Short mmCIF file of C-alpha atoms and ligand atoms in Angstrom, two decimals:
data_model
loop_
_atom_site.label_atom_id
_atom_site.label_comp_id
_atom_site.label_asym_id
_atom_site.label_seq_id
_atom_site.Cartn_x
_atom_site.Cartn_y
_atom_site.Cartn_z
CA MET A 1 -3.13 -45.84 21.16
CA ASN A 2 -5.07 -43.06 22.92
CA ILE A 3 -4.85 -39.66 21.26
CA LEU A 4 -5.83 -36.15 22.31
CA ILE A 5 -6.32 -33.38 19.74
CA LEU A 6 -6.30 -29.73 20.80
CA GLY A 7 -8.49 -27.36 18.83
CA SER A 8 -12.00 -27.01 17.47
CA GLY A 9 -11.82 -26.32 13.74
CA GLY A 10 -12.11 -28.19 10.48
CA ARG A 11 -8.38 -28.80 10.69
CA GLU A 12 -8.77 -30.73 13.94
CA TYR A 13 -11.87 -32.52 12.62
CA SER A 14 -9.89 -33.73 9.60
CA ILE A 15 -7.01 -35.01 11.75
CA GLY A 16 -9.56 -36.74 13.97
CA ARG A 17 -11.30 -38.21 10.93
CA ALA A 18 -8.01 -39.72 9.73
CA LEU A 19 -7.30 -41.17 13.19
CA ASN A 20 -10.86 -42.42 13.64
CA GLN A 21 -10.43 -44.69 10.60
CA ASP A 22 -7.29 -46.25 12.13
CA SER A 23 -7.78 -49.52 14.01
CA GLU A 24 -4.69 -48.81 16.12
CA VAL A 25 -6.42 -45.80 17.68
CA GLU A 26 -8.47 -46.75 20.72
CA LYS A 27 -9.67 -43.55 22.40
CA LEU A 28 -9.79 -40.20 20.69
CA TYR A 29 -10.38 -36.98 22.62
CA PHE A 30 -10.84 -33.41 21.40
CA CYS A 31 -10.26 -30.37 23.58
CA PRO A 32 -12.55 -28.57 23.11
CA GLY A 33 -13.66 -30.00 19.72
CA ASN A 34 -16.83 -28.85 17.99
CA GLY A 35 -20.43 -29.97 17.58
CA ALA A 36 -19.44 -32.70 15.10
CA THR A 37 -16.18 -34.04 16.57
CA THR A 38 -18.34 -36.02 18.99
CA ARG A 39 -19.02 -38.30 16.00
CA LEU A 40 -15.32 -39.18 15.95
CA GLY A 41 -14.36 -39.15 19.62
CA GLU A 42 -15.10 -37.49 22.94
CA ASN A 43 -15.03 -33.75 23.57
CA ILE A 44 -13.50 -32.49 26.80
CA ASN A 45 -13.19 -28.89 27.92
CA ILE A 46 -10.16 -28.18 30.08
CA LYS A 47 -8.70 -24.71 29.68
CA ASP A 48 -5.65 -24.83 31.93
CA TYR A 49 -2.75 -26.63 30.22
CA ASN A 50 -1.41 -28.07 33.48
CA ASP A 51 -4.83 -29.57 34.20
CA LEU A 52 -4.97 -30.84 30.64
CA ALA A 53 -1.58 -32.54 31.03
CA ASP A 54 -2.89 -34.19 34.21
CA PHE A 55 -5.92 -35.38 32.24
CA ALA A 56 -3.54 -36.84 29.63
CA LEU A 57 -1.61 -38.68 32.34
CA GLU A 58 -4.73 -40.01 34.04
CA ASN A 59 -6.28 -41.16 30.75
CA LYS A 60 -3.10 -42.75 29.42
CA ILE A 61 -2.89 -40.49 26.38
CA ASP A 62 -0.05 -41.78 24.18
CA LEU A 63 0.04 -38.81 21.84
CA THR A 64 -1.28 -35.24 21.90
CA ILE A 65 -1.59 -33.29 18.66
CA VAL A 66 -1.93 -29.51 18.82
CA GLY A 67 -3.97 -27.90 16.03
CA PRO A 68 -3.91 -24.10 16.48
CA GLU A 69 -1.03 -21.71 17.09
CA GLY A 70 -2.39 -20.13 20.28
CA PRO A 71 -1.63 -23.02 22.66
CA LEU A 72 1.76 -23.54 20.99
CA VAL A 73 2.83 -19.94 21.46
CA ASP A 74 1.55 -20.20 25.05
CA GLY A 75 3.84 -23.18 25.72
CA VAL A 76 1.49 -26.16 25.91
CA VAL A 77 4.22 -28.40 24.46
CA ASP A 78 6.70 -27.40 27.16
CA ILE A 79 4.14 -28.11 29.88
CA PHE A 80 3.32 -31.57 28.49
CA LYS A 81 6.97 -32.48 27.95
CA ALA A 82 7.84 -31.48 31.52
CA LYS A 83 5.42 -34.24 32.56
CA ASP A 84 7.02 -36.75 30.16
CA LEU A 85 4.03 -36.76 27.83
CA THR A 86 4.43 -37.29 24.08
CA ILE A 87 3.12 -34.27 22.20
CA PHE A 88 3.42 -33.21 18.56
CA GLY A 89 4.12 -29.51 18.15
CA PRO A 90 6.86 -26.91 18.65
CA SER A 91 8.03 -25.53 22.00
CA ALA A 92 7.08 -21.95 22.84
CA ALA A 93 10.59 -20.90 21.83
CA ALA A 94 10.24 -22.53 18.39
CA ALA A 95 6.65 -21.29 17.98
CA ARG A 96 8.03 -17.74 17.86
CA LEU A 97 8.49 -18.42 14.13
CA GLU A 98 4.76 -17.70 13.95
CA GLY A 99 4.20 -15.80 17.19
CA SER A 100 6.46 -12.94 16.18
CA LYS A 101 6.82 -11.81 12.59
CA VAL A 102 9.85 -9.76 13.66
CA TYR A 103 11.53 -12.90 15.06
CA MET A 104 10.65 -14.79 11.88
CA LYS A 105 11.93 -12.12 9.48
CA ASN A 106 15.15 -11.65 11.45
CA PHE A 107 15.64 -15.44 11.51
CA LEU A 108 15.17 -15.62 7.73
CA ALA A 109 17.68 -12.81 7.22
CA LYS A 110 20.23 -14.34 9.61
CA TYR A 111 20.16 -17.71 7.84
CA ASN A 112 20.00 -16.29 4.31
CA ILE A 113 16.60 -17.74 3.54
CA PRO A 114 15.03 -15.79 0.65
CA THR A 115 12.26 -13.45 1.80
CA ALA A 116 10.75 -10.09 0.82
CA ARG A 117 12.98 -7.05 1.45
CA TYR A 118 11.84 -5.47 4.73
CA ILE A 119 12.55 -3.44 7.81
CA GLU A 120 11.24 -4.04 11.29
CA THR A 121 10.80 -1.07 13.52
CA ASP A 122 8.79 0.55 16.32
CA HIS A 123 9.75 3.99 15.06
CA ILE A 124 7.23 5.77 12.88
CA GLU A 125 9.68 8.00 10.96
CA THR A 126 11.90 5.01 10.09
CA ALA A 127 8.87 3.16 8.76
CA PHE A 128 7.72 6.20 6.75
CA LYS A 129 11.16 6.65 5.19
CA PHE A 130 11.34 3.01 4.13
CA ILE A 131 7.82 3.16 2.69
CA GLU A 132 8.93 6.02 0.40
CA THR A 133 11.70 3.80 -1.04
CA LEU A 134 9.28 1.01 -2.05
CA PRO A 135 7.09 0.76 -5.12
CA VAL A 136 3.36 0.33 -4.45
CA PRO A 137 1.64 -1.75 -3.23
CA VAL A 138 3.46 -1.82 0.11
CA VAL A 139 2.97 -4.57 2.69
CA VAL A 140 2.62 -3.66 6.38
CA LYS A 141 2.48 -6.36 9.06
CA ALA A 142 1.89 -6.26 12.80
CA ASP A 143 4.47 -8.23 14.79
CA GLY A 144 2.26 -10.47 16.92
CA LEU A 145 -0.61 -12.92 16.43
CA CYS A 146 -3.65 -11.16 14.96
CA ALA A 147 -5.79 -14.14 13.94
CA GLY A 148 -4.74 -13.73 10.31
CA LYS A 149 -5.71 -10.06 10.13
CA GLY A 150 -2.38 -8.37 10.83
CA VAL A 151 -1.30 -7.93 7.19
CA ILE A 152 -2.23 -4.85 5.18
CA ILE A 153 -1.51 -4.64 1.46
CA ALA A 154 -1.55 -0.86 0.97
CA SER A 155 -2.12 0.38 -2.55
CA THR A 156 -0.61 3.83 -1.90
CA HIS A 157 2.22 5.17 0.25
CA ASP A 158 -0.30 7.18 2.27
CA GLU A 159 -2.38 4.11 2.98
CA ALA A 160 0.75 2.28 4.14
CA LYS A 161 1.63 5.17 6.45
CA ILE A 162 -1.84 5.17 7.97
CA ALA A 163 -1.59 1.40 8.56
CA VAL A 164 1.79 1.86 10.27
CA SER A 165 0.51 4.73 12.45
CA GLU A 166 -2.54 2.75 13.53
CA MET A 167 -0.46 -0.31 14.37
CA LEU A 168 2.26 1.55 16.27
CA SER A 169 -0.25 3.54 18.29
CA GLY A 170 -1.89 0.27 19.36
CA LYS A 171 -5.12 1.36 17.70
CA SER A 172 -5.48 -1.51 15.25
CA PHE A 173 -3.98 -4.57 16.97
CA GLY A 174 -3.15 -3.55 20.55
CA ASP A 175 0.16 -4.96 21.79
CA ALA A 176 0.56 -7.18 18.72
CA GLY A 177 1.19 -4.04 16.61
CA HIS A 178 3.80 -2.30 18.72
CA ASN A 179 6.46 -3.46 16.29
CA VAL A 180 5.82 -3.49 12.58
CA ILE A 181 7.31 -5.00 9.47
CA VAL A 182 7.22 -2.98 6.28
CA GLU A 183 8.10 -5.00 3.21
CA GLU A 184 8.09 -5.08 -0.55
CA PHE A 185 5.12 -6.60 -2.32
CA LEU A 186 5.90 -9.84 -4.11
CA ASP A 187 4.04 -10.53 -7.32
CA GLY A 188 3.72 -14.23 -8.09
CA TYR A 189 1.65 -17.24 -7.15
CA GLU A 190 1.25 -18.42 -3.61
CA LEU A 191 1.78 -21.91 -2.23
CA SER A 192 1.26 -23.58 1.12
CA MET A 193 3.93 -26.16 1.94
CA PHE A 194 3.99 -28.31 5.06
CA ALA A 195 7.03 -30.03 6.52
CA ILE A 196 6.43 -32.48 9.36
CA CYS A 197 9.53 -32.02 11.52
CA ASP A 198 11.12 -33.83 14.46
CA GLY A 199 13.83 -31.28 15.20
CA GLU A 200 16.34 -32.96 12.91
CA ASP A 201 14.54 -34.65 10.03
CA TYR A 202 11.42 -33.75 8.12
CA ILE A 203 8.87 -35.05 5.66
CA LEU A 204 7.51 -32.64 3.10
CA LEU A 205 3.84 -33.11 2.24
CA GLN A 206 2.34 -32.35 -1.15
CA ALA A 207 2.20 -28.68 -2.06
CA ALA A 208 -1.23 -27.06 -1.72
CA GLN A 209 -2.85 -23.80 -2.73
CA ASP A 210 -5.22 -21.91 -0.48
CA HIS A 211 -7.71 -19.22 -1.62
CA LYS A 212 -7.52 -16.47 0.97
CA ARG A 213 -9.92 -13.86 -0.44
CA ILE A 214 -13.62 -14.13 0.22
CA LEU A 215 -14.80 -13.70 -3.40
CA ASP A 216 -14.25 -15.46 -6.70
CA GLY A 217 -11.29 -14.24 -8.72
CA ASP A 218 -9.37 -13.47 -5.50
CA LYS A 219 -11.43 -10.34 -4.79
CA GLY A 220 -12.59 -8.89 -1.49
CA PRO A 221 -10.99 -9.05 1.95
CA ASN A 222 -8.69 -11.77 3.24
CA THR A 223 -10.17 -14.68 5.18
CA GLY A 224 -8.66 -17.67 6.97
CA GLY A 225 -8.99 -19.48 3.62
CA MET A 226 -12.02 -20.28 1.45
CA GLY A 227 -10.79 -23.49 -0.16
CA ALA A 228 -7.70 -25.44 -1.06
CA TYR A 229 -6.46 -28.20 -3.30
CA ALA A 230 -3.46 -30.50 -3.54
CA PRO A 231 -1.16 -31.56 -4.98
CA THR A 232 -0.80 -28.49 -7.15
CA PRO A 233 0.68 -28.94 -10.64
CA LEU A 234 2.30 -25.52 -10.17
CA VAL A 235 5.13 -27.23 -8.30
CA ASP A 236 7.61 -29.50 -10.06
CA GLU A 237 10.49 -31.54 -8.62
CA GLU A 238 12.89 -28.67 -9.12
CA LEU A 239 10.75 -26.30 -7.07
CA TYR A 240 10.30 -28.89 -4.29
CA GLN A 241 14.07 -29.29 -4.21
CA LYS A 242 14.64 -25.54 -4.01
CA VAL A 243 12.23 -25.29 -1.07
CA LYS A 244 13.99 -28.16 0.67
CA ASP A 245 17.50 -26.80 0.11
CA ARG A 246 16.87 -23.09 0.53
CA VAL A 247 14.13 -23.01 3.14
CA ILE A 248 13.49 -26.18 5.14
CA ARG A 249 17.03 -27.47 5.70
CA PRO A 250 18.46 -24.07 6.73
CA THR A 251 15.42 -23.50 8.97
CA LEU A 252 15.85 -26.79 10.84
CA ASP A 253 19.61 -26.25 11.15
CA GLY A 254 19.12 -22.61 12.16
CA MET A 255 16.52 -23.38 14.81
CA LYS A 256 18.90 -25.95 16.32
CA GLU A 257 21.59 -23.33 16.40
CA GLU A 258 19.16 -20.92 18.08
CA GLY A 259 18.61 -23.53 20.81
CA ALA A 260 15.00 -24.06 19.73
CA PRO A 261 14.95 -27.20 17.52
CA PHE A 262 11.78 -27.22 15.44
CA GLU A 263 9.35 -30.07 16.05
CA GLY A 264 5.84 -30.03 14.63
CA VAL A 265 4.34 -28.71 11.41
CA LEU A 266 6.40 -26.07 9.66
CA PHE A 267 3.92 -24.31 7.37
CA ILE A 268 5.80 -22.32 4.77
CA GLY A 269 3.86 -19.63 2.98
CA ILE A 270 5.66 -19.25 -0.33
CA MET A 271 5.40 -16.78 -3.17
CA VAL A 272 6.90 -18.11 -6.37
CA VAL A 273 8.37 -15.17 -8.26
CA ASN A 274 9.94 -15.94 -11.65
CA GLY A 275 10.30 -19.60 -10.69
CA GLU A 276 12.06 -18.82 -7.39
CA PRO A 277 10.42 -19.67 -4.03
CA ILE A 278 10.42 -16.70 -1.65
CA THR A 279 9.31 -17.26 1.95
CA LEU A 280 6.38 -15.01 2.87
CA GLU A 281 5.90 -16.36 6.35
CA PHE A 282 6.10 -19.35 8.62
CA ASN A 283 3.29 -20.81 10.64
CA VAL A 284 3.93 -23.52 13.18
CA ARG A 285 0.79 -25.58 12.56
CA PHE A 286 -1.29 -26.97 9.74
CA GLY A 287 -3.14 -24.55 7.52
CA ASP A 288 -6.90 -24.61 7.56
CA PRO A 289 -8.41 -25.61 5.04
CA GLU A 290 -5.16 -27.14 3.73
CA CYS A 291 -5.14 -29.81 6.44
CA GLU A 292 -8.59 -30.97 5.37
CA ILE A 293 -7.31 -31.89 1.91
CA LEU A 294 -3.88 -33.19 2.92
CA MET A 295 -5.13 -35.69 5.51
CA PRO A 296 -7.15 -37.74 2.98
CA LEU A 297 -4.11 -37.86 0.66
CA LEU A 298 -1.94 -39.61 3.27
CA LYS A 299 -1.58 -43.34 2.67
CA THR A 300 0.70 -43.75 5.67
CA PRO A 301 -1.43 -43.61 8.83
CA ALA A 302 -1.50 -40.09 10.26
CA ARG A 303 -0.98 -41.65 13.69
CA GLU A 304 2.34 -43.09 12.61
CA LEU A 305 3.49 -39.86 11.00
CA PHE A 306 2.68 -37.68 14.01
CA TYR A 307 3.91 -40.20 16.60
CA LYS A 308 7.22 -40.72 14.84
CA ALA A 309 7.66 -36.95 14.50
CA ALA A 310 6.91 -36.47 18.20
CA THR A 311 9.44 -39.15 19.18
CA LYS A 312 12.26 -38.16 16.79
CA GLN A 313 11.95 -41.19 14.53
CA LEU A 314 11.11 -39.60 11.18
CA ASP A 315 14.31 -41.01 9.71
CA THR A 316 12.70 -44.48 9.99
CA LEU A 317 9.53 -43.52 8.12
CA ASN A 318 8.84 -43.74 4.42
CA VAL A 319 5.69 -41.73 3.88
CA GLU A 320 3.36 -42.73 1.08
CA PHE A 321 0.81 -40.48 -0.57
CA SER A 322 -2.34 -41.41 -2.43
CA GLU A 323 -2.34 -41.01 -6.20
CA GLN A 324 -5.58 -39.04 -5.91
CA LYS A 325 -6.07 -35.27 -5.88
CA ALA A 326 -8.14 -33.44 -3.29
CA VAL A 327 -10.18 -30.25 -3.44
CA GLY A 328 -11.81 -28.65 -0.40
CA VAL A 329 -14.49 -25.95 -0.69
CA VAL A 330 -15.19 -23.95 2.46
CA MET A 331 -18.81 -23.22 3.23
CA ALA A 332 -18.96 -20.03 5.26
CA SER A 333 -21.75 -18.19 7.02
CA LYS A 334 -23.54 -15.19 5.52
CA ASP A 335 -21.53 -12.37 7.08
CA TYR A 336 -18.08 -14.01 7.15
CA PRO A 337 -15.46 -12.53 7.49
CA TYR A 338 -17.10 -9.35 8.81
CA LYS A 339 -19.24 -10.55 11.68
CA SER A 340 -20.88 -13.66 13.06
CA SER A 341 -24.25 -14.78 11.75
CA THR A 342 -27.36 -16.14 13.46
CA PRO A 343 -27.05 -19.89 14.10
CA ALA A 344 -28.73 -21.91 11.34
CA GLU A 345 -29.60 -25.58 11.06
CA ILE A 346 -27.38 -27.65 8.76
CA ILE A 347 -29.14 -30.18 6.55
CA VAL A 348 -27.17 -32.67 4.46
CA ASP A 349 -29.21 -34.40 1.78
CA ASP A 350 -28.69 -38.09 1.19
CA ILE A 351 -26.36 -38.72 -1.70
CA HIS A 352 -27.56 -41.57 -3.88
CA HIS A 353 -24.68 -41.50 -6.29
CA ASP A 354 -22.14 -44.13 -5.11
CA ASP A 355 -19.29 -42.52 -6.94
CA VAL A 356 -19.86 -39.19 -5.19
CA ASN A 357 -20.58 -40.85 -1.86
CA SER A 358 -17.33 -42.74 -1.73
CA ASN A 359 -15.21 -39.84 -2.95
CA THR A 360 -16.52 -36.96 -0.87
CA HIS A 361 -16.86 -36.06 2.78
CA ILE A 362 -17.43 -33.10 5.04
CA SER A 363 -14.95 -31.74 7.56
CA TYR A 364 -16.92 -29.80 10.13
CA ALA A 365 -15.57 -26.58 11.64
CA GLY A 366 -17.81 -23.82 13.07
CA VAL A 367 -20.67 -26.03 14.19
CA SER A 368 -22.42 -26.81 17.45
CA MET A 369 -24.90 -29.48 18.42
CA GLU A 370 -28.11 -28.49 20.15
CA ASP A 371 -30.78 -31.08 20.95
CA ASP A 372 -29.46 -33.37 18.22
CA THR A 373 -29.56 -30.56 15.67
CA LEU A 374 -26.30 -29.55 14.03
CA LEU A 375 -26.07 -25.76 13.80
CA ALA A 376 -23.82 -23.52 11.75
CA THR A 377 -22.41 -21.19 14.39
CA GLY A 378 -18.98 -20.14 13.15
CA GLY A 379 -17.64 -18.04 10.29
CA ARG A 380 -16.18 -20.96 8.38
CA VAL A 381 -18.78 -23.65 8.99
CA LEU A 382 -17.51 -26.72 7.15
CA VAL A 383 -15.40 -27.89 4.24
CA CYS A 384 -16.76 -30.06 1.41
CA VAL A 385 -13.91 -32.30 0.29
CA GLY A 386 -13.82 -34.11 -3.03
CA LEU A 387 -11.27 -36.68 -4.17
CA GLY A 388 -10.57 -37.79 -7.72
CA ASP A 389 -8.03 -38.98 -10.22
CA THR A 390 -7.69 -35.45 -11.53
CA ILE A 391 -8.11 -32.07 -9.91
CA ARG A 392 -11.07 -31.41 -12.16
CA GLU A 393 -12.79 -34.60 -11.01
CA ALA A 394 -12.04 -33.86 -7.35
CA ARG A 395 -13.30 -30.30 -7.83
CA ASP A 396 -16.53 -31.44 -9.52
CA ARG A 397 -17.22 -33.92 -6.71
CA ALA A 398 -16.54 -31.32 -4.01
CA TYR A 399 -19.04 -28.96 -5.66
CA LEU A 400 -21.61 -31.76 -6.05
CA LEU A 401 -21.36 -32.26 -2.31
CA CYS A 402 -21.72 -28.50 -1.75
CA GLY A 403 -25.08 -28.73 -3.53
CA GLN A 404 -26.26 -31.32 -0.99
CA VAL A 405 -25.43 -29.25 2.09
CA HIS A 406 -27.80 -26.51 3.22
CA PHE A 407 -28.02 -23.84 5.87
CA ALA A 408 -29.44 -20.34 5.77
CA GLY A 409 -26.90 -17.87 4.38
CA LYS A 410 -24.39 -20.48 3.18
CA LYS A 411 -21.64 -18.94 1.10
CA ILE A 412 -18.94 -20.52 -1.05
CA ARG A 413 -16.37 -19.54 -3.66
CA THR A 414 -17.12 -21.19 -6.99
CA ASP A 415 -13.59 -21.13 -8.41
CA ILE A 416 -11.53 -23.25 -6.02
CA ALA A 417 -8.48 -24.78 -7.78
CA TYR A 418 -8.80 -22.40 -10.75
CA GLN A 419 -5.04 -21.91 -10.99
CA ALA A 420 -4.62 -25.64 -11.63
CA LEU A 421 -7.36 -25.72 -14.26
CA LYS A 422 -6.42 -22.74 -16.43
P1 AMP B 501 0.90 -13.58 6.06
O1 AMP B 501 0.03 -13.63 7.29
O2 AMP B 501 2.24 -12.98 6.25
O3 AMP B 501 0.90 -14.87 5.27
O4 AMP B 501 0.12 -12.65 5.04
C1 AMP B 501 -1.20 -12.92 4.66
C2 AMP B 501 -1.30 -12.88 3.17
O5 AMP B 501 -0.90 -11.60 2.69
C3 AMP B 501 -0.38 -13.86 2.47
O6 AMP B 501 -0.95 -15.11 2.41
C4 AMP B 501 -0.23 -13.20 1.11
O7 AMP B 501 -1.33 -13.47 0.30
C5 AMP B 501 -0.22 -11.74 1.45
N1 AMP B 501 1.15 -11.24 1.61
C6 AMP B 501 1.90 -11.20 2.73
N2 AMP B 501 3.12 -10.69 2.50
C7 AMP B 501 3.15 -10.38 1.19
C8 AMP B 501 4.15 -9.81 0.31
N3 AMP B 501 5.33 -9.42 0.77
N4 AMP B 501 3.83 -9.68 -0.98
C9 AMP B 501 2.62 -10.06 -1.46
N5 AMP B 501 1.64 -10.57 -0.70
C10 AMP B 501 1.90 -10.74 0.60
N1 LIG B 502 -5.18 -21.33 5.36
C1 LIG B 502 -4.15 -20.53 5.88
C2 LIG B 502 -3.93 -20.63 7.31
O1 LIG B 502 -4.37 -21.54 7.96
O2 LIG B 502 -3.25 -19.75 7.86
#
């Protein structure tokens, strides 16, 4: 099977890594990939999705997997399907679950899926009035895609009003902020859950926890995610069942009713409040770094999972997961998430310890290759992944690997998986 992966991050590297180990996969392409994906397959750089679909036809691509939300919201799946290509991901219509927070919140309300109390509005006075009715902190969200930066947790009413004014005036997020959501703050613990969907059926992967803040102890500004682990012991069978019954099933049924059946990865951001799962948001793709720890936990070949999902055959698949646990620690550059840093050479020391060697690996993200030198060029540079029989063992191995990887300004959180180890 020939496979094309769209995207350039650690998420796409980890999918490619899983496929690269699969003898059924012949050719693997990344568009555009990064400086390390060339170790797994071939990088191509075609920006126009029609041209990319032609490339897929000419190169007999059997399956295309879309990593990031941008191409999905822009309709890459529709373009590929119009040319009879097999592609794993939601249509542009279904990708609105992530592309528009207003669409998502209204969908949740329409289908009675538990979510934070909210209003959506483009009217400043309406927003201000609602803010006054909420206890602090107050959550303000821009409608459109803002690369993970469109959510403000305001600690006072005044701060919330300023956030609303700046969004509605277009000052903070341009067009993406012309509609806003104001919602109540939910106090609980956060989970990332991923359902692989084929429009009708789904397979729920193991629940993960991300660590969004830049600093230990969940301090400092939000990032794309500084580390993740799975499966989390914070989820028991009862909670999985609640998520299935109250969130995933009504979402798949609802999207069918809306004329936009959901195919692809449904990423459910959940806040568990007093044992009840409340939907914070949907994304229509894998989380990053969650993908990097979920891929190594799949016993069923990733190829089979994604191909069956893309061809509506999930009902014929019995997915198996490894018994191991996985912890991924993101290594970021010096000034992440504020600004980009000067490119720095990445050096990975040889690991002489067999046990660590066979239970750790790196998923590369913000890297480029220049004259055979691997450079850290992005904000989130790579993820050190450790596997083990327990989360503690996986965590210890991931951090041992972190000690072997060097580049100027490297920055990590030292408390990944702390909620599982309390
Ligand atoms: P979102 O992009 O909607 O996931 O928001 C980014 C992050 O903000 C989430 O991962 C949560 O940590 C936090 N967040 C969003 N909405 C709420 C809420 N209603 N209550 C508490 N935290 C929230
Ligand atoms: N790690 C969270 C995300 O990918 O949005």
